């Protein structure tokens, strides 16, 4: 079975940086509390003229510049997001327009919250198996700052805006082993869409934390077993950046050193569907992971949803 090859990646974060100190001017919080409880220092918020589309296009453009391919060879654009600029059209269709991709490109958005990029990998692989074109563009893009109640210190300090993109193709020599799942739930994290109710993020932090630290180690063990790999044979782990303490707890549970887990939450906060894609591009750019290595990507979040994949970067 053909694996999924990451041809090139890109990321973009809006220029406006919001520090923990800035947030302490808005709600009753402090740099000490946020740093100690989450590992976050900064996050990026869109300015008025920016949005989900501009983030997505910037990240995708960076990936395409590195790949140097004929854009007409891209058969699909999938954007993982819950915070598009419009309910319709999808961000993906507008990315197609901005990048001037051909009419036969399949373009749609996918909402799986913080598992979005993971579900996107699965969907893109399925699309490529049926496609006459070799490439697909998978983007995670979010503008969560517009979905935050800036009076709720339990949520407004956690999230940021940004996008990450990956140009993908099927490859006989590349590997891809995945496990995805959901367990329908509307209590952990939700954004209401009812008349007269603000469309802001609500979260039961404790329950979400517990869900993550119980689900992710089990998920990682299962996907490694499915790939017939020992955990020590996996070169690096790039998890959804929700809380540095969650990542530490996962490493502890698996008996692995923290150095095997990439963390850039300090700079971006939690960017939901964009977080794994942003971290992947950052990790590659820093040389934290190198072409040819086996990397495990994992996401988890609202829904409840989870997904992990082991692939070669
Ligand atoms: O991407 C989707 C997944 N999302 C997540 O994975 C989030 C998972 N949850 C978490 O990361 C953590 O539960 C939080 C970071 C949200 C909260 O950390 P915590 O260690 O669970 O704190 P807590 O909710 O137990 O609150 C401890 C105290 C409380 O005060 P009292 O009751 O002890 O007096 C809170 O009111 O900290 C207070 N608190 C804050 N204090 C300063 C809550 N938020 C803040 C804040 N600044 N921003």
Short mmCIF file of C-alpha atoms and ligand atoms in Angstrom, two decimals:
data_model
loop_
_atom_site.label_atom_id
_atom_site.label_comp_id
_atom_site.label_asym_id
_atom_site.label_seq_id
_atom_site.Cartn_x
_atom_site.Cartn_y
_atom_site.Cartn_z
CA UNK A 1 0.00 0.00 0.00
CA UNK A 2 1.34 3.42 -0.89
CA UNK A 3 2.48 5.67 1.94
CA UNK A 4 2.13 9.42 2.26
CA UNK A 5 5.12 11.58 1.50
CA UNK A 6 5.44 15.10 2.86
CA UNK A 7 6.87 16.96 -0.12
CA UNK A 8 7.10 20.38 1.55
CA UNK A 9 5.63 22.33 4.46
CA UNK A 10 5.03 25.97 5.36
CA UNK A 11 3.59 27.96 8.25
CA UNK A 12 2.33 31.41 8.94
CA UNK A 13 1.43 33.30 12.08
CA UNK A 14 -0.07 36.80 12.03
CA UNK A 15 2.38 39.55 12.94
CA UNK A 16 0.49 40.76 16.02
CA UNK A 17 2.06 39.04 19.02
CA UNK A 18 0.06 38.85 22.25
CA UNK A 19 2.21 38.08 25.29
CA UNK A 20 1.13 36.68 28.64
CA UNK A 21 1.86 40.14 30.02
CA UNK A 22 -0.56 41.67 27.48
CA UNK A 23 -3.29 39.25 28.61
CA UNK A 24 -2.67 40.15 32.25
CA UNK A 25 -3.82 43.70 31.34
CA UNK A 26 -7.17 42.26 30.14
CA UNK A 27 -8.01 39.46 32.60
CA UNK A 28 -6.89 38.49 36.11
CA UNK A 29 -3.90 36.35 35.14
CA UNK A 30 -0.12 36.49 35.10
CA UNK A 31 2.87 35.41 33.05
CA UNK A 32 3.85 33.07 35.92
CA UNK A 33 0.47 31.32 35.97
CA UNK A 34 0.21 30.89 32.19
CA UNK A 35 3.84 29.78 31.75
CA UNK A 36 3.72 27.30 34.63
CA UNK A 37 0.31 25.81 33.79
CA UNK A 38 0.58 25.71 29.99
CA UNK A 39 4.12 26.45 28.76
CA UNK A 40 2.75 29.32 26.66
CA UNK A 41 4.53 32.69 26.46
CA UNK A 42 3.11 34.26 23.34
CA UNK A 43 0.43 33.68 20.71
CA UNK A 44 -0.42 35.52 17.49
CA UNK A 45 -3.76 37.23 16.82
CA UNK A 46 -5.00 38.39 13.42
CA UNK A 47 -5.45 42.09 12.76
CA UNK A 48 -8.77 43.20 11.26
CA UNK A 49 -7.66 42.86 7.64
CA UNK A 50 -6.27 39.33 8.16
CA UNK A 51 -8.19 36.10 8.50
CA UNK A 52 -8.41 32.36 8.02
CA UNK A 53 -7.91 32.65 4.27
CA UNK A 54 -4.90 34.98 4.39
CA UNK A 55 -3.23 32.72 6.99
CA UNK A 56 -3.94 29.63 4.89
CA UNK A 57 -2.69 31.19 1.66
CA UNK A 58 0.51 32.45 3.31
CA UNK A 59 1.31 29.00 4.75
CA UNK A 60 0.47 27.23 1.49
CA UNK A 61 2.53 29.67 -0.56
CA UNK A 62 5.58 28.98 1.60
CA UNK A 63 5.15 25.22 1.15
CA UNK A 64 4.73 25.60 -2.62
CA UNK A 65 7.80 27.83 -2.91
CA UNK A 66 9.88 25.07 -1.34
CA UNK A 67 8.36 22.33 -3.48
CA UNK A 68 8.83 23.96 -6.85
CA UNK A 69 6.13 21.90 -8.59
CA UNK A 70 3.61 22.69 -11.31
CA UNK A 71 0.49 23.87 -9.41
CA UNK A 72 -1.71 22.24 -12.03
CA UNK A 73 -0.58 18.90 -10.58
CA UNK A 74 -2.46 19.56 -7.32
CA UNK A 75 -5.66 17.52 -7.30
CA UNK A 76 -7.13 18.56 -3.95
CA UNK A 77 -7.06 21.31 -1.36
CA UNK A 78 -8.34 20.41 2.10
CA UNK A 79 -8.43 22.97 4.90
CA UNK A 80 -8.88 21.73 8.45
CA UNK A 81 -10.57 24.49 10.45
CA UNK A 82 -13.46 25.44 12.70
CA UNK A 83 -12.98 29.18 12.24
CA UNK A 84 -13.36 29.96 8.55
CA UNK A 85 -13.98 33.53 7.42
CA UNK A 86 -17.36 32.33 6.07
CA UNK A 87 -19.72 29.44 6.86
CA UNK A 88 -19.72 29.11 3.06
CA UNK A 89 -17.75 29.22 0.83
CA UNK A 90 -15.07 27.03 2.34
CA UNK A 91 -11.62 28.46 2.96
CA UNK A 92 -10.30 25.72 0.65
CA UNK A 93 -12.26 27.07 -2.35
CA UNK A 94 -10.90 30.55 -1.72
CA UNK A 95 -7.36 29.18 -1.40
CA UNK A 96 -7.90 27.60 -4.81
CA UNK A 97 -8.95 30.97 -6.22
CA UNK A 98 -6.00 32.84 -4.67
CA UNK A 99 -3.45 30.23 -5.80
CA UNK A 100 -5.09 30.03 -9.24
CA UNK A 101 -5.43 26.27 -9.16
CA UNK A 102 -7.30 24.56 -11.99
CA UNK A 103 -11.08 24.03 -11.94
CA UNK A 104 -10.80 20.25 -11.55
CA UNK A 105 -9.23 20.67 -8.08
CA UNK A 106 -11.43 19.23 -5.28
CA UNK A 107 -11.62 21.84 -2.51
CA UNK A 108 -13.39 21.62 0.84
CA UNK A 109 -13.00 22.31 4.55
CA UNK A 110 -12.97 19.69 7.27
CA UNK A 111 -13.94 20.33 10.89
CA UNK A 112 -12.44 17.94 13.40
CA UNK A 113 -11.26 20.66 15.81
CA UNK A 114 -7.75 19.97 17.14
CA UNK A 115 -7.63 16.59 15.35
CA UNK A 116 -8.31 18.37 12.03
CA UNK A 117 -4.85 18.05 10.51
CA UNK A 118 -4.74 14.36 11.45
CA UNK A 119 -8.15 13.61 9.94
CA UNK A 120 -7.00 15.66 6.96
CA UNK A 121 -4.03 13.35 6.38
CA UNK A 122 -6.41 10.39 6.32
CA UNK A 123 -8.84 12.08 3.95
CA UNK A 124 -6.12 13.36 1.63
CA UNK A 125 -4.61 9.91 1.37
CA UNK A 126 -8.01 8.56 0.33
CA UNK A 127 -8.41 11.33 -2.23
CA UNK A 128 -4.95 10.77 -3.69
CA UNK A 129 -5.61 7.06 -4.08
CA UNK A 130 -8.43 8.00 -6.47
CA UNK A 131 -6.83 11.06 -8.05
CA UNK A 132 -5.26 11.40 -11.45
CA UNK A 133 -3.05 14.15 -10.06
CA UNK A 134 -0.07 13.42 -7.83
CA UNK A 135 -0.30 16.17 -5.19
CA UNK A 136 -2.72 17.42 -2.53
CA UNK A 137 -2.48 20.46 -0.33
CA UNK A 138 -3.51 20.00 3.30
CA UNK A 139 -3.76 23.15 5.41
CA UNK A 140 -4.69 23.64 9.04
CA UNK A 141 -5.81 27.24 9.55
CA UNK A 142 -7.50 28.95 12.49
CA UNK A 143 -8.52 32.41 13.65
CA UNK A 144 -9.53 31.48 17.18
CA UNK A 145 -9.01 35.02 18.51
CA UNK A 146 -12.41 35.87 16.97
CA UNK A 147 -14.04 33.01 18.88
CA UNK A 148 -12.71 33.97 22.33
CA UNK A 149 -14.52 35.47 25.29
CA UNK A 150 -11.82 37.91 26.38
CA UNK A 151 -13.36 38.05 29.87
CA UNK A 152 -12.91 34.29 30.48
CA UNK A 153 -9.37 33.72 31.76
CA UNK A 154 -9.90 29.96 31.61
CA UNK A 155 -9.95 30.00 27.79
CA UNK A 156 -8.76 33.36 26.38
CA UNK A 157 -5.15 32.77 27.41
CA UNK A 158 -4.87 29.42 25.64
CA UNK A 159 -5.48 30.00 21.97
CA UNK A 160 -3.79 31.68 19.03
CA UNK A 161 -4.20 32.18 15.28
CA UNK A 162 -2.10 30.75 12.46
CA UNK A 163 -1.81 28.20 9.71
CA UNK A 164 0.37 25.31 8.66
CA UNK A 165 0.41 23.65 5.25
CA UNK A 166 1.75 20.41 3.83
CA UNK A 167 2.05 19.42 0.20
CA UNK A 168 1.51 15.66 0.10
CA UNK A 169 1.82 12.87 -2.41
CA UNK A 170 1.55 9.10 -2.46
CA UNK A 171 4.85 7.26 -2.60
CA UNK A 172 5.58 3.53 -2.90
CA UNK A 173 8.61 3.93 -0.63
CA UNK A 174 6.98 6.10 2.02
CA UNK A 175 5.19 4.64 5.02
CA UNK A 176 1.88 5.68 6.56
CA UNK A 177 0.20 3.98 9.49
CA UNK A 178 -2.68 5.69 11.24
CA UNK A 179 -5.40 5.34 13.81
CA UNK A 180 -8.24 7.86 13.99
CA UNK A 181 -11.36 7.92 16.13
CA UNK A 182 -14.19 9.88 17.72
CA UNK A 183 -16.47 9.47 20.70
CA UNK A 184 -19.27 11.97 20.16
CA UNK A 185 -19.29 14.64 22.87
CA UNK A 186 -20.43 18.24 23.19
CA UNK A 187 -19.33 18.91 26.75
CA UNK A 188 -15.52 19.13 26.76
CA UNK A 189 -15.07 21.97 24.29
CA UNK A 190 -17.75 23.68 22.24
CA UNK A 191 -18.49 26.84 20.31
CA UNK A 192 -22.26 27.47 20.19
CA UNK A 193 -24.01 28.45 16.96
CA UNK A 194 -27.36 29.60 18.29
CA UNK A 195 -29.17 32.87 17.86
CA UNK A 196 -28.31 35.39 20.55
CA UNK A 197 -25.49 33.28 22.00
CA UNK A 198 -21.91 34.50 21.49
CA UNK A 199 -19.93 32.15 19.23
CA UNK A 200 -17.10 31.76 21.72
CA UNK A 201 -15.01 28.82 22.93
CA UNK A 202 -16.31 27.08 26.06
CA UNK A 203 -14.12 24.46 27.67
CA UNK A 204 -14.07 22.19 30.68
CA UNK A 205 -10.31 22.41 31.19
CA UNK A 206 -9.99 19.62 33.73
CA UNK A 207 -12.06 17.12 31.76
CA UNK A 208 -10.20 17.99 28.54
CA UNK A 209 -6.85 17.56 30.25
CA UNK A 210 -7.91 14.18 31.63
CA UNK A 211 -9.23 13.08 28.22
CA UNK A 212 -5.92 14.02 26.60
CA UNK A 213 -3.60 12.32 29.08
CA UNK A 214 -5.70 9.15 29.04
CA UNK A 215 -6.28 8.98 25.28
CA UNK A 216 -2.98 10.03 23.72
CA UNK A 217 -0.54 7.51 25.28
CA UNK A 218 -2.94 4.67 24.44
CA UNK A 219 -3.29 6.01 20.89
CA UNK A 220 0.47 6.23 20.46
CA UNK A 221 1.01 2.68 21.73
CA UNK A 222 -1.70 1.36 19.40
CA UNK A 223 -0.44 3.10 16.27
CA UNK A 224 3.16 2.01 16.97
CA UNK A 225 1.95 -1.56 17.40
CA UNK A 226 -0.02 -1.33 14.16
CA UNK A 227 3.15 -0.12 12.40
CA UNK A 228 5.10 -2.96 14.07
CA UNK A 229 7.48 -0.45 15.60
CA UNK A 230 8.85 -0.19 19.10
CA UNK A 231 8.40 3.30 20.56
CA UNK A 232 12.20 3.67 20.60
CA UNK A 233 12.26 3.17 16.81
CA UNK A 234 10.22 6.34 16.28
CA UNK A 235 12.59 9.28 15.82
CA UNK A 236 10.29 12.02 17.10
CA UNK A 237 6.79 12.81 18.31
CA UNK A 238 4.90 15.92 17.25
CA UNK A 239 1.68 16.28 19.23
CA UNK A 240 -1.08 18.84 19.15
CA UNK A 241 0.21 21.78 21.17
CA UNK A 242 -2.58 22.20 23.74
CA UNK A 243 -0.54 22.31 26.92
CA UNK A 244 3.15 21.55 27.54
CA UNK A 245 2.08 19.65 30.67
CA UNK A 246 -0.04 17.30 28.56
CA UNK A 247 2.99 16.57 26.34
CA UNK A 248 5.17 15.97 29.43
CA UNK A 249 2.55 13.63 30.91
CA UNK A 250 2.37 11.65 27.64
CA UNK A 251 6.18 11.31 27.54
CA UNK A 252 6.22 10.16 31.18
CA UNK A 253 3.45 7.64 30.60
CA UNK A 254 5.31 6.16 27.61
CA UNK A 255 8.65 6.12 29.45
CA UNK A 256 10.24 8.31 26.76
CA UNK A 257 12.53 11.32 27.24
CA UNK A 258 10.91 14.74 26.80
CA UNK A 259 13.53 15.51 24.14
CA UNK A 260 11.72 13.11 21.78
CA UNK A 261 8.69 15.45 21.80
CA UNK A 262 8.71 18.67 19.79
CA UNK A 263 7.27 21.67 21.64
CA UNK A 264 6.70 25.16 20.23
CA UNK A 265 3.67 26.10 22.32
CA UNK A 266 5.70 28.91 23.86
CA UNK A 267 5.46 30.86 20.59
CA UNK A 268 2.02 29.99 19.19
CA UNK A 269 -0.28 28.80 22.01
CA UNK A 270 -2.99 26.37 20.99
CA UNK A 271 -3.87 26.88 17.31
CA UNK A 272 -6.27 23.90 17.13
CA UNK A 273 -6.29 22.34 13.62
CA UNK A 274 -3.20 24.38 12.66
CA UNK A 275 -1.04 23.28 15.57
CA UNK A 276 0.37 19.95 14.31
CA UNK A 277 1.06 21.47 10.88
CA UNK A 278 2.77 24.53 12.35
CA UNK A 279 4.84 22.33 14.67
CA UNK A 280 5.81 19.99 11.82
CA UNK A 281 7.08 22.86 9.66
CA UNK A 282 8.89 24.42 12.62
CA UNK A 283 10.49 21.07 13.54
CA UNK A 284 11.70 20.54 9.97
CA UNK A 285 13.00 24.10 9.68
CA UNK A 286 14.91 23.82 12.96
CA UNK A 287 16.40 20.50 11.88
CA UNK A 288 14.72 18.88 14.92
CA UNK A 289 13.57 16.21 12.50
CA UNK A 290 15.27 15.38 9.26
CA UNK A 291 14.21 13.87 5.95
CA UNK A 292 14.16 10.09 6.17
CA UNK A 293 13.16 9.96 9.84
CA UNK A 294 10.03 8.29 11.18
CA UNK A 295 7.82 10.80 12.93
CA UNK A 296 4.61 10.25 14.83
CA UNK A 297 2.01 13.02 14.57
CA UNK A 298 -0.98 13.10 16.92
CA UNK A 299 -3.99 15.32 17.55
CA UNK A 300 -6.89 15.26 20.00
CA UNK A 301 -9.69 17.57 20.90
CA UNK A 302 -13.31 18.63 20.67
CA UNK A 303 -15.71 16.06 19.52
CA UNK A 304 -14.16 14.01 21.25
CA UNK A 305 -11.73 13.21 18.45
CA UNK A 306 -8.23 11.77 18.20
CA UNK A 307 -5.83 10.70 15.50
CA UNK A 308 -2.23 9.62 15.11
CA UNK A 309 -0.09 8.75 12.13
CA UNK A 310 3.46 7.51 11.70
CA UNK A 311 5.13 8.65 8.51
CA UNK A 312 8.50 9.46 6.99
CA UNK A 313 9.36 13.14 6.85
O1 LIG B 1 -7.03 21.88 22.10
C1 LIG B 1 -8.06 21.36 22.86
C2 LIG B 1 -7.60 20.83 24.06
N1 LIG B 1 -7.54 21.78 25.16
C3 LIG B 1 -6.83 21.36 26.19
O2 LIG B 1 -6.20 20.33 26.10
C4 LIG B 1 -6.86 22.13 27.51
C5 LIG B 1 -6.75 21.15 28.65
N2 LIG B 1 -6.76 21.77 29.94
C6 LIG B 1 -5.72 22.50 30.41
O3 LIG B 1 -4.74 22.67 29.72
C7 LIG B 1 -5.78 23.00 31.82
O4 LIG B 1 -6.89 22.43 32.49
C8 LIG B 1 -5.90 24.55 31.90
C9 LIG B 1 -4.57 25.20 31.44
C10 LIG B 1 -7.03 25.05 31.06
C11 LIG B 1 -6.13 24.98 33.35
O5 LIG B 1 -5.04 24.54 34.16
P1 LIG B 1 -5.32 23.80 35.54
O6 LIG B 1 -4.03 23.50 36.15
O7 LIG B 1 -6.25 22.66 35.27
O8 LIG B 1 -6.02 24.94 36.37
P2 LIG B 1 -7.43 24.88 37.10
O9 LIG B 1 -8.53 24.94 36.11
O10 LIG B 1 -7.40 23.75 38.10
O11 LIG B 1 -7.43 26.20 37.91
C12 LIG B 1 -6.56 26.40 39.06
C13 LIG B 1 -6.81 27.79 39.59
C14 LIG B 1 -8.28 28.12 39.79
O12 LIG B 1 -8.36 28.95 40.92
P3 LIG B 1 -8.82 28.37 42.37
O13 LIG B 1 -10.18 27.82 42.13
O14 LIG B 1 -7.80 27.32 42.70
O15 LIG B 1 -8.77 29.56 43.25
C15 LIG B 1 -8.65 28.92 38.57
O16 LIG B 1 -9.70 29.82 38.80
O17 LIG B 1 -6.32 28.73 38.64
C16 LIG B 1 -7.36 29.67 38.32
N3 LIG B 1 -7.20 30.08 36.94
C17 LIG B 1 -6.35 31.05 36.59
N4 LIG B 1 -5.53 31.83 37.31
C18 LIG B 1 -4.78 32.71 36.64
C19 LIG B 1 -7.80 29.59 35.82
N5 LIG B 1 -7.36 30.24 34.74
C20 LIG B 1 -6.45 31.14 35.18
C21 LIG B 1 -5.65 32.11 34.55
N6 LIG B 1 -4.83 32.86 35.30
N7 LIG B 1 -5.66 32.29 33.22
#
